[in-house]
mmCIF file of C-alpha atoms in Angstrom:
data_model
loop_
_atom_site.group_PDB
_atom_site.id
_atom_site.type_symbol
_atom_site.label_atom_id
_atom_site.label_comp_id
_atom_site.label_asym_id
_atom_site.label_seq_id
_atom_site.Cartn_x
_atom_site.Cartn_y
_atom_site.Cartn_z
ATOM 1 C CA MET A 1424 -2.331 -40.574 9.055
ATOM 2 C CA ALA A 1425 -3.061 -38.547 6.018
ATOM 3 C CA PRO A 1426 -0.798 -35.617 5.867
ATOM 4 C CA ALA A 1427 -3.119 -32.785 5.919
ATOM 5 C CA PRO A 1428 -4.525 -31.224 2.417
ATOM 6 C CA ALA A 1429 -2.740 -28.285 1.348
ATOM 7 C CA PRO A 1430 -3.901 -24.482 1.585
ATOM 8 C CA PRO A 1431 -5.272 -23.716 -1.512
ATOM 9 C CA ALA A 1432 -3.386 -21.744 -3.885
ATOM 10 C CA PRO A 1433 -4.313 -17.665 -3.091
ATOM 11 C CA PRO A 1434 -5.332 -16.397 -6.864
ATOM 12 C CA VAL A 1435 -2.809 -14.924 -8.958
ATOM 13 C CA TRP A 1436 -4.346 -11.085 -9.523
ATOM 14 C CA PRO A 1437 -4.145 -9.717 -12.668
ATOM 15 C CA GLN A 1438 -1.676 -6.696 -12.887
ATOM 16 C CA LEU A 1439 -3.871 -3.951 -10.799
ATOM 17 C CA PHE A 1440 -2.775 0.125 -12.514
ATOM 18 C CA SER A 1441 -1.229 0.908 -16.007
ATOM 19 C CA SER A 1442 2.221 -0.585 -16.833
ATOM 20 C CA THR A 1443 3.974 3.317 -16.704
ATOM 21 C CA SER A 1444 2.899 4.194 -13.462
ATOM 22 C CA VAL A 1445 3.968 4.775 -10.288
ATOM 23 C CA TRP A 1446 3.569 1.216 -9.337
ATOM 24 C CA ASN A 1447 4.497 -1.038 -11.881
ATOM 25 C CA ALA A 1448 7.311 0.969 -14.254
ATOM 26 C CA PRO A 1449 11.093 0.318 -13.760
ATOM 27 C CA VAL A 1450 13.664 2.952 -12.183
ATOM 28 C CA PRO A 1451 16.054 4.221 -15.148
ATOM 29 C CA ALA A 1452 19.061 3.142 -13.630
ATOM 30 C CA GLY A 1453 19.988 6.717 -14.826
ATOM 31 C CA ALA A 1454 16.832 8.568 -12.966
ATOM 32 C CA PRO A 1455 17.752 12.001 -11.798
ATOM 33 C CA ILE A 1456 19.039 11.943 -7.745
ATOM 34 C CA ASP A 1457 17.533 15.086 -4.879
ATOM 35 C CA PRO A 1458 19.783 17.109 -3.710
ATOM 36 C CA ALA A 1459 18.540 16.418 0.050
ATOM 37 C CA SER A 1460 18.950 12.386 0.032
ATOM 38 C CA GLY A 1461 21.681 11.703 1.485
ATOM 39 C CA ALA A 1462 20.036 13.887 4.621
ATOM 40 C CA MET A 1463 16.262 11.715 4.179
ATOM 41 C CA VAL A 1464 17.905 8.432 3.394
ATOM 42 C CA ALA A 1465 20.248 8.860 6.469
ATOM 43 C CA SER A 1466 17.098 10.091 8.848
ATOM 44 C CA LEU A 1467 15.070 6.785 7.902
ATOM 45 C CA ALA A 1468 18.049 4.533 8.245
ATOM 46 C CA GLY A 1469 18.484 6.776 11.827
ATOM 47 C CA GLU A 1470 14.596 5.717 12.608
ATOM 48 C CA ALA A 1471 14.848 1.847 11.497
ATOM 49 C CA GLN A 1472 17.647 1.047 13.520
ATOM 50 C CA ALA A 1473 16.556 3.104 16.146
ATOM 51 C CA GLU A 1474 12.836 0.901 16.136
ATOM 52 C CA PHE A 1475 15.167 -2.261 16.183
ATOM 53 C CA THR A 1476 16.267 -1.774 19.003
ATOM 54 C CA LYS A 1477 13.604 -1.008 21.019
ATOM 55 C CA ARG A 1478 11.606 -3.969 18.978
ATOM 56 C CA THR A 1479 9.118 -1.524 17.421
ATOM 57 C CA GLY A 1480 9.409 -2.117 14.022
ATOM 58 C CA PRO A 1481 10.411 -1.957 11.360
ATOM 59 C CA TRP A 1482 6.652 -4.252 10.521
ATOM 60 C CA ILE A 1483 5.352 -5.084 7.866
ATOM 61 C CA ALA A 1484 1.238 -4.583 8.339
ATOM 62 C CA THR A 1485 -0.752 -8.146 7.234
ATOM 63 C CA THR A 1486 -3.568 -9.437 8.987
ATOM 64 C CA ASN A 1487 -3.890 -6.014 11.207
ATOM 65 C CA THR A 1488 -3.691 -2.406 9.102
ATOM 66 C CA SER A 1489 -2.549 -4.159 5.859
ATOM 67 C CA THR A 1490 -6.494 -4.720 3.723
ATOM 68 C CA PRO A 1491 -7.915 -6.906 1.894
ATOM 69 C CA ILE A 1492 -7.872 -7.124 -1.663
ATOM 70 C CA VAL A 1493 -11.149 -9.029 -2.298
ATOM 71 C CA ILE A 1494 -11.815 -10.521 -6.057
ATOM 72 C CA ALA A 1495 -14.994 -9.811 -6.816
ATOM 73 C CA PRO A 1496 -16.351 -12.332 -9.649
ATOM 74 C CA ALA A 1497 -17.787 -11.171 -13.233
ATOM 75 C CA GLY A 1498 -21.521 -10.998 -12.351
ATOM 76 C CA GLN A 1499 -21.073 -10.197 -8.532
ATOM 77 C CA PRO A 1500 -25.130 -8.679 -7.497
ATOM 78 C CA VAL A 1501 -23.838 -5.369 -5.767
ATOM 79 C CA VAL A 1502 -24.902 -3.368 -2.723
ATOM 80 C CA LYS A 1503 -24.941 -0.166 -1.398
ATOM 81 C CA VAL A 1504 -21.850 0.847 0.568
ATOM 82 C CA ALA A 1505 -23.954 3.725 2.824
ATOM 83 C CA LEU A 1506 -20.913 6.629 3.789
ATOM 84 C CA ASP A 1507 -21.074 8.546 6.792
ATOM 85 C CA ASP A 1508 -22.311 11.528 6.633
ATOM 86 C CA PRO A 1509 -23.345 11.897 2.836
ATOM 87 C CA THR A 1510 -24.994 15.239 3.468
ATOM 88 C CA ALA A 1511 -21.864 17.697 2.398
ATOM 89 C CA ALA A 1512 -22.009 18.360 -1.475
ATOM 90 C CA TRP A 1513 -18.268 17.797 -2.109
ATOM 91 C CA ARG A 1514 -18.730 14.289 -0.475
ATOM 92 C CA MET A 1515 -21.725 13.721 -3.309
ATOM 93 C CA SER A 1516 -20.067 11.816 -5.758
ATOM 94 C CA LEU A 1517 -18.490 9.729 -3.399
ATOM 95 C CA ALA A 1518 -21.569 8.396 -2.255
ATOM 96 C CA ALA A 1519 -22.669 8.131 -5.809
ATOM 97 C CA ALA A 1520 -19.815 5.719 -6.674
ATOM 98 C CA PHE A 1521 -20.650 3.612 -3.805
ATOM 99 C CA ALA A 1522 -23.971 3.222 -4.748
ATOM 100 C CA ALA A 1523 -23.097 -0.303 -6.642
ATOM 101 C CA VAL A 1524 -20.899 -1.788 -5.582
ATOM 102 C CA PRO A 1525 -19.866 -5.454 -6.001
ATOM 103 C CA ILE A 1526 -19.179 -7.202 -2.424
ATOM 104 C CA PRO A 1527 -19.009 -10.635 -2.405
ATOM 105 C CA PRO A 1528 -20.524 -12.893 0.928
ATOM 106 C CA GLY A 1529 -18.459 -13.357 3.752
ATOM 107 C CA THR A 1530 -16.535 -9.881 2.745
ATOM 108 C CA ARG A 1531 -15.012 -8.798 6.090
ATOM 109 C CA GLN A 1532 -12.551 -5.367 6.621
ATOM 110 C CA ALA A 1533 -9.521 -5.133 7.559
ATOM 111 C CA ALA A 1534 -8.981 -5.656 11.753
ATOM 112 C CA GLY A 1535 -7.156 -2.998 12.940
ATOM 113 C CA ASN A 1536 -8.125 0.711 13.669
ATOM 114 C CA ASP A 1537 -8.222 1.743 9.746
ATOM 115 C CA GLY A 1538 -10.384 -0.266 9.330
ATOM 116 C CA HIS A 1539 -9.724 -1.045 4.913
ATOM 117 C CA LEU A 1540 -11.261 -2.392 2.421
ATOM 118 C CA THR A 1541 -10.506 -2.671 -1.474
ATOM 119 C CA ILE A 1542 -12.806 -4.425 -3.746
ATOM 120 C CA TRP A 1543 -11.762 -5.353 -6.969
ATOM 121 C CA GLN A 1544 -13.342 -6.477 -10.283
ATOM 122 C CA PRO A 1545 -11.049 -7.554 -13.346
ATOM 123 C CA SER A 1546 -13.764 -8.223 -15.170
ATOM 124 C CA THR A 1547 -15.705 -4.293 -15.803
ATOM 125 C CA ASP A 1548 -11.775 -2.997 -14.419
ATOM 126 C CA ARG A 1549 -13.454 -1.136 -11.278
ATOM 127 C CA LEU A 1550 -11.790 -1.295 -8.147
ATOM 128 C CA TRP A 1551 -13.752 0.281 -4.708
ATOM 129 C CA GLU A 1552 -10.979 0.990 -1.902
ATOM 130 C CA PHE A 1553 -12.765 1.823 2.129
ATOM 131 C CA ILE A 1554 -11.165 3.395 5.771
ATOM 132 C CA HIS A 1555 -13.555 2.343 8.544
ATOM 133 C CA ALA A 1556 -15.370 0.251 7.057
ATOM 134 C CA HIS A 1557 -17.876 -1.957 8.815
ATOM 135 C CA GLN A 1558 -21.175 -4.523 8.450
ATOM 136 C CA ASP A 1559 -23.981 -3.894 10.370
ATOM 137 C CA ALA A 1560 -26.298 -7.128 11.674
ATOM 138 C CA ASP A 1561 -28.315 -6.045 9.007
ATOM 139 C CA GLY A 1562 -25.815 -7.070 6.301
ATOM 140 C CA THR A 1563 -25.847 -3.355 5.544
ATOM 141 C CA TRP A 1564 -21.957 -1.853 4.388
ATOM 142 C CA HIS A 1565 -21.242 1.811 5.676
ATOM 143 C CA ALA A 1566 -17.554 3.543 5.384
ATOM 144 C CA ALA A 1567 -16.231 6.504 6.184
ATOM 145 C CA TRP A 1568 -14.350 7.248 3.364
ATOM 146 C CA GLY A 1569 -12.284 5.667 0.131
ATOM 147 C CA GLY A 1570 -12.751 6.668 -3.348
ATOM 148 C CA ALA A 1571 -13.070 4.654 -6.370
ATOM 149 C CA ILE A 1572 -11.215 4.037 -9.714
ATOM 150 C CA ASP A 1573 -12.888 2.742 -13.518
ATOM 151 C CA HIS A 1574 -10.333 1.652 -15.916
ATOM 152 C CA VAL A 1575 -8.174 0.546 -13.281
ATOM 153 C CA SER A 1576 -5.685 -0.990 -15.825
ATOM 154 C CA THR A 1577 -4.852 2.047 -17.768
ATOM 155 C CA SER A 1578 -4.945 3.888 -13.722
ATOM 156 C CA PRO A 1579 -1.793 5.900 -12.948
ATOM 157 C CA GLY A 1580 -2.039 4.583 -9.712
ATOM 158 C CA TYR A 1581 -3.383 8.163 -8.103
ATOM 159 C CA TYR A 1582 -6.992 9.984 -7.957
ATOM 160 C CA THR A 1583 -7.322 12.030 -10.419
ATOM 161 C CA SER A 1584 -10.472 14.089 -11.314
ATOM 162 C CA SER A 1585 -10.905 11.537 -14.682
ATOM 163 C CA SER A 1586 -10.404 8.874 -11.901
ATOM 164 C CA TRP A 1587 -14.143 8.204 -12.242
ATOM 165 C CA PRO A 1588 -17.538 10.421 -12.921
ATOM 166 C CA GLY A 1589 -17.229 13.176 -10.732
ATOM 167 C CA SER A 1590 -13.927 11.710 -8.920
ATOM 168 C CA SER A 1591 -11.339 14.331 -7.060
ATOM 169 C CA SER A 1592 -7.757 14.650 -5.980
ATOM 170 C CA TYR A 1593 -8.868 13.915 -3.040
ATOM 171 C CA TRP A 1594 -10.546 10.871 -2.762
ATOM 172 C CA GLY A 1595 -8.830 7.485 -1.701
ATOM 173 C CA ALA A 1596 -8.432 5.602 1.838
ATOM 174 C CA THR A 1597 -4.965 7.254 2.601
ATOM 175 C CA ALA A 1598 -4.050 10.602 3.225
ATOM 176 C CA SER A 1599 -1.899 10.793 0.516
ATOM 177 C CA SER A 1600 -4.867 9.588 -2.633
ATOM 178 C CA LEU A 1601 -2.272 6.851 -3.402
ATOM 179 C CA PRO A 1602 -4.204 3.996 -3.254
ATOM 180 C CA VAL A 1603 -3.954 1.832 -0.276
ATOM 181 C CA ALA A 1604 -4.102 -1.421 -2.924
ATOM 182 C CA GLY A 1605 -1.137 0.188 -4.115
ATOM 183 C CA GLY A 1606 2.404 -1.310 -3.345
ATOM 184 C CA VAL A 1607 0.883 -4.050 -1.258
ATOM 185 C CA MET A 1608 2.829 -7.603 -1.098
ATOM 186 C CA GLN A 1609 0.397 -10.444 -2.936
ATOM 187 C CA ILE A 1610 1.208 -14.072 -0.914
ATOM 188 C CA SER A 1611 1.454 -15.698 -4.729
ATOM 189 C CA GLU A 1612 4.171 -12.967 -5.850
ATOM 190 C CA LEU A 1613 5.894 -13.839 -1.993
ATOM 191 C CA ARG A 1614 5.282 -17.566 -2.825
ATOM 192 C CA ARG A 1615 6.894 -18.011 -6.465
ATOM 193 C CA GLY A 1616 10.227 -15.591 -5.822
ATOM 194 C CA HIS A 1617 9.176 -12.124 -6.625
ATOM 195 C CA ILE A 1618 7.528 -9.593 -6.449
ATOM 196 C CA ASP A 1619 7.307 -7.025 -9.772
ATOM 197 C CA HIS A 1620 5.603 -3.790 -8.727
ATOM 198 C CA ALA A 1621 7.052 -0.847 -6.387
ATOM 199 C CA LEU A 1622 6.917 -1.362 -2.387
ATOM 200 C CA ALA A 1623 4.569 0.975 -0.554
ATOM 201 C CA LEU A 1624 6.356 2.169 2.523
ATOM 202 C CA ASN A 1625 4.183 4.385 5.574
ATOM 203 C CA VAL A 1626 6.167 6.163 8.080
ATOM 204 C CA PRO A 1627 6.038 7.286 11.574
ATOM 205 C CA PHE A 1628 5.403 11.064 10.829
ATOM 206 C CA ALA A 1629 5.162 12.616 7.085
ATOM 207 C CA ARG A 1630 6.769 15.521 6.323
ATOM 208 C CA SER A 1631 4.538 18.888 7.169
ATOM 209 C CA GLY A 1632 3.270 21.378 4.634
ATOM 210 C CA VAL A 1633 4.017 19.634 1.510
ATOM 211 C CA TRP A 1634 4.067 16.705 -0.739
ATOM 212 C CA SER A 1635 5.389 15.013 -3.830
ATOM 213 C CA PHE A 1636 3.680 13.943 -6.834
ATOM 214 C CA PRO A 1637 2.506 11.531 -6.870
ATOM 215 C CA ALA A 1638 0.867 12.296 -4.269
ATOM 216 C CA GLN A 1639 -2.384 14.894 -4.407
ATOM 217 C CA ARG A 1640 -2.667 15.110 -0.655
ATOM 218 C CA THR A 1641 -0.991 15.165 2.900
ATOM 219 C CA ASP A 1642 -1.507 14.974 6.718
ATOM 220 C CA GLY A 1643 2.434 15.079 7.408
ATOM 221 C CA ARG A 1644 2.969 16.644 10.249
ATOM 222 C CA ASN A 1645 6.648 16.426 10.935
ATOM 223 C CA ALA A 1646 8.730 19.669 11.144
ATOM 224 C CA ASP A 1647 12.078 18.546 10.349
ATOM 225 C CA PRO A 1648 12.892 19.086 6.175
ATOM 226 C CA ASN A 1649 14.801 15.842 6.508
ATOM 227 C CA SER A 1650 11.679 13.740 7.019
ATOM 228 C CA LEU A 1651 10.208 12.156 3.677
ATOM 229 C CA PRO A 1652 6.959 13.266 2.460
ATOM 230 C CA GLU A 1653 4.234 11.136 1.291
ATOM 231 C CA GLY A 1654 4.848 10.549 -2.350
ATOM 232 C CA ALA A 1655 8.632 10.601 -1.917
ATOM 233 C CA HIS A 1656 9.766 7.531 -4.097
ATOM 234 C CA LEU A 1657 13.387 5.824 -3.235
ATOM 235 C CA ARG A 1658 14.756 3.147 -4.783
ATOM 236 C CA LEU A 1659 17.556 0.536 -3.689
ATOM 237 C CA ASP A 1660 21.654 2.581 -5.524
ATOM 238 C CA PRO A 1661 20.852 0.146 -8.667
ATOM 239 C CA ASN A 1662 25.120 -0.830 -8.155
ATOM 240 C CA LEU A 1663 24.156 -2.705 -4.943
ATOM 241 C CA ASP A 1664 24.707 -6.196 -4.750
ATOM 242 C CA ILE A 1665 21.895 -7.390 -2.695
ATOM 243 C CA ALA A 1666 22.971 -11.180 -2.989
ATOM 244 C CA ALA A 1667 25.605 -10.826 -1.347
ATOM 245 C CA LEU A 1668 24.193 -9.314 1.640
ATOM 246 C CA GLY A 1669 22.548 -12.194 3.332
ATOM 247 C CA LEU A 1670 18.689 -11.256 2.937
ATOM 248 C CA PRO A 1671 16.098 -14.028 4.331
ATOM 249 C CA PRO A 1672 14.514 -14.935 1.140
ATOM 250 C CA ALA A 1673 11.155 -12.455 1.823
ATOM 251 C CA ALA A 1674 13.591 -9.108 2.472
ATOM 252 C CA ARG A 1675 15.586 -10.218 -0.310
ATOM 253 C CA MET A 1676 12.472 -9.863 -2.588
ATOM 254 C CA MET A 1677 11.801 -6.590 -1.095
ATOM 255 C CA ALA A 1678 15.035 -5.498 -2.169
ATOM 256 C CA GLU A 1679 15.131 -6.525 -5.877
ATOM 257 C CA ALA A 1680 11.649 -5.494 -6.169
ATOM 258 C CA ALA A 1681 13.289 -1.994 -4.596
ATOM 259 C CA GLN A 1682 16.262 -1.799 -7.144
ATOM 260 C CA ARG A 1683 14.312 -2.334 -9.718
ATOM 261 C CA TYR A 1684 10.346 -0.483 -8.848
ATOM 262 C CA GLY A 1685 11.384 2.026 -5.913
ATOM 263 C CA ILE A 1686 10.061 2.647 -2.693
ATOM 264 C CA VAL A 1687 7.097 5.317 -2.488
ATOM 265 C CA VAL A 1688 5.472 6.733 0.990
ATOM 266 C CA ARG A 1689 2.062 6.491 0.891
ATOM 267 C CA ASP A 1690 1.269 7.187 4.653
ATOM 268 C CA GLN A 1691 2.073 8.337 7.963
ATOM 269 C CA THR A 1692 1.273 5.829 10.724
ATOM 270 C CA GLY A 1693 2.227 7.428 13.769
ATOM 271 C CA TRP A 1694 4.367 4.879 15.746
ATOM 272 C CA ALA A 1695 6.959 3.145 13.031
ATOM 273 C CA LEU A 1696 7.878 2.476 9.448
ATOM 274 C CA GLY A 1697 5.197 -0.028 7.666
ATOM 275 C CA PHE A 1698 5.525 -1.823 4.857
ATOM 276 C CA SER A 1699 2.186 -4.059 3.292
ATOM 277 C CA ALA A 1700 1.395 -7.427 2.403
ATOM 278 C CA GLU A 1701 -2.160 -8.526 1.301
ATOM 279 C CA ASP A 1702 -4.079 -9.253 3.838
ATOM 280 C CA PRO A 1703 -5.084 -13.168 3.987
ATOM 281 C CA LEU A 1704 -8.249 -12.828 5.837
ATOM 282 C CA ASP A 1705 -10.117 -15.766 7.095
ATOM 283 C CA ALA A 1706 -7.426 -17.984 5.192
ATOM 284 C CA PRO A 1707 -4.536 -20.305 7.362
ATOM 285 C CA ASN A 1708 -2.136 -17.068 8.091
ATOM 286 C CA PRO A 1709 0.597 -17.579 5.686
ATOM 287 C CA TYR A 1710 3.169 -15.329 7.053
ATOM 288 C CA VAL A 1711 3.904 -17.227 10.594
ATOM 289 C CA GLY A 1712 5.248 -20.160 11.740
ATOM 290 C CA SER A 1713 9.121 -21.896 10.340
ATOM 291 C CA THR A 1714 7.282 -23.105 6.463
ATOM 292 C CA GLY A 1715 5.415 -19.461 6.293
ATOM 293 C CA LEU A 1716 6.134 -16.869 4.049
ATOM 294 C CA PHE A 1717 8.326 -14.719 6.634
ATOM 295 C CA GLY A 1718 10.859 -17.125 6.766
ATOM 296 C CA GLY A 1719 9.771 -17.930 11.058
ATOM 297 C CA LEU A 1720 10.795 -14.105 11.461
ATOM 298 C CA ALA A 1721 9.086 -11.586 12.744
ATOM 299 C CA PRO A 1722 9.246 -8.658 10.855
ATOM 300 C CA ASN A 1723 11.286 -6.716 12.097
ATOM 301 C CA TYR A 1724 14.499 -9.675 12.330
ATOM 302 C CA LEU A 1725 13.206 -9.712 8.987
ATOM 303 C CA LEU A 1726 14.060 -6.525 7.739
ATOM 304 C CA GLN A 1727 17.431 -6.302 10.714
ATOM 305 C CA LYS A 1728 19.429 -6.710 7.745
ATOM 306 C CA PHE A 1729 17.545 -4.436 4.958
ATOM 307 C CA PRO A 1730 19.965 -1.770 3.700
ATOM 308 C CA TRP A 1731 18.052 0.640 4.313
ATOM 309 C CA SER A 1732 20.898 3.435 4.203
ATOM 310 C CA HIS A 1733 21.823 2.504 0.365
ATOM 311 C CA LEU A 1734 18.551 4.035 -0.278
ATOM 312 C CA GLN A 1735 18.530 7.274 -2.518
ATOM 313 C CA VAL A 1736 15.297 9.735 -2.875
ATOM 314 C CA LEU A 1737 13.943 10.207 -6.722
ATOM 315 C CA LYS A 1738 14.081 13.577 -7.645
ATOM 316 C CA MET A 1739 10.752 15.033 -6.069
ATOM 317 C CA ASP A 1740 7.947 17.337 -6.954
ATOM 318 C CA LEU A 1741 7.246 18.990 -4.157
ATOM 319 C CA ARG A 1742 4.119 20.562 -3.679
ATOM 320 C CA SER A 1743 1.481 22.233 -1.201
ATOM 321 C CA SER A 1744 -2.042 23.729 -0.712
#
C-alpha cells in the first residue's frame, strides 16, 4: 500500500506588524527590569505549578480558543461583516471598516465561546479581526466587535487612532486592544524549528484597574498587586542556558522566543494560563499524535519544565482610565 500523501505545507506568513513593534523587536540584554518583577514572577510560577498539579494548565490554545488567520488572496471579492448593535455613534466607524472585508469562501471562525477570526490580506497590507464572528445560513457574516488595521507591515502592533480611518484605541478583539493575531505561534514556524517573534500569554485573571503600555485598556479583575496587568512584557533571563533544560522541542522553541523577544500579556482567560498557536481550521490537526508538533504531549505536559521562575518583567508603563 502506498503511503498516505504528506499534508500540504502551511503558508509562511509575511511578518505581522512593524519590525520595531513589541511583537518583533528583540529585547536588549540590558533592558530595565520592573522593581516588582520578582514578586510578580513568583506569583506567575506558583500559578503555573498549581495548574499543572490540578491538570488544568498551563495550556496552548490551538483548535478552540485561538484564532484562524486566513490569508486573503489579492483580488478576493469583499463582503460586509454586519456589526451587532451598530447604532451607537461610537460603533459607527468600526461598522464602516467592516463594510468590505475580503473573506474567502469556506472560511469559518474559531470554535469556542470567543469565535475569533482574523482576515489578513498582504497584497493590500490590511487586517481585520472579529470576536463572536459567525456566518448565517444565507451567507451573511456577523461579529460582536473587533478591529481593522491598514498598513499592517508598519503597525506598532496595537490599536491607535491611526490604525484605520475613524479608529480608536478601544478597537480590537481582545480586552487589551492588542491584536488577537499578535504572538500566535505559526504552524510553519514550529515545523521549521524557530519562532521569530514574541509570544502572547493569556492569564487567568489580569490585574484590575491598570494596564501596561502597549495595552490600551483592560478587563482585569485581580486585586492582587502581584498579579500581571494586561500589556506586561516579560522575557526569560538572557543568561539562562535553555539548551541545558531538556525541554521538548516545541517548548524549547517557545523558551528561545521568550528569551529573545519576550512574552506579552494579551488577555485573560478566567481559568488558566494560555499561549496561542495557529488554528489549523479544517486541516488535519498538526499538533496531536506522536509525530505532531507537540511530540505527542498534551500542552500542560509539554510546558511542565518551562522555566517560569526565570522570567523577568520588563519595566512597566502602567496606565489607568
